[in-house]
Phi, psi and omega in degrees: 000141182278151180289143175278142179288168182298339178279355181087010181246161174294152172301153182304131177090356180244133177205127177234107176268154179295154176296142172275166179296136178290160178295145175299135179306336177304318182289323179295318177296316183296317183274356179294343180253012182250120179293154178301323181297322178293319177299315180299313179302318185280353173258010175108001177068007179239018180242161181111160182289148177243129177086001179283130180249140175282126181255008184246004186102220186250011180294155181266165182223139180202126179179187180266137184285128165248110191264147179219133172245127184233160169293139181310127177082009182238144184236011185304311184285339173292318178299319177294318180298324179293332174291332181271345188293150176243154176307131182101354178280147169249123177283120177247113191246122175264102177255023178062020178073013183289130180245010182275338180216137177282136178256000181212133182217197188297318179294318178293327175300315178297320177296319181295317178298318179297326182280352181085012176296137187254003178179158179226129177236123189235118171277069187166211188241153169242180175212185186063053187311313187295329182292332179285341188290348177293338178082003182294325182234111177302134181218128177238133180211166177284335182190180180226135181211148183284337185289131185270172186271167163273167178227065187238340188084187357278194179170175183221146181236140180060054173230158173299136181229160171253119184235106180054042179082009183244124177279127181229129176253154177305134179088357176296154170285131178240122182243131178221141173208197185297338180279335182145200187232136177226141175243146181224134178296143182297331180294338182264357189296318180302310180291323180298317180298317179299315181295320180297316180295320178295319179298313181297325177292319178298319179295320178296320178295320179296316179297321178296321179293323177297314180297323182275350182073026183248011180295130184295112183287344183271356186300313183285331174297321179297321178296316180296319178298321180297336179266004177090008180276124179291128179240000000 
């Protein structure tokens, strides 16, 4: 823990907020069967991380966001956040998109697994590529580079962050699979779950119609006519 200044405030650039309440296991169970693409579609198709690559293979990720904002190329506050992490947390790290130095590597991966962290999302770079290939810990990052981090700070823990174009608040639901990563505020989960289930049912009905050869061929023509396109 960092020393408080004589004024009673944190040093400039350092902030550690308490952990928020984790998501109820009910939501994790419910969303465990919802693909990231469906969550994205039901949030308006303009949400979710851009450019994040899975470095662990094809395993899925689901948990509560523990957010960290760091100086580009520095991992001090990530190390502190892992001390605060609870089983079921997903570390969401805003490293400003910096790809010149990795802020997470093999030793930190081992620490995260020991802490029960269920995923890592990095708006920046990781390293020790081969160690991630076992798939034990889902990891998404913008890139991979051999150059290691500094451990000097500053940084902030449990604050809203921007991660690869995705706004994430502490305690948000974080969903990841082979398509990418999406975060959803807990206040939206009841309605979001309903919309996702309806979407998946519509998609299942469409696939069934394709197999049966009963898909309405005039459906898209009707959309075009409504937009003024002569058919």
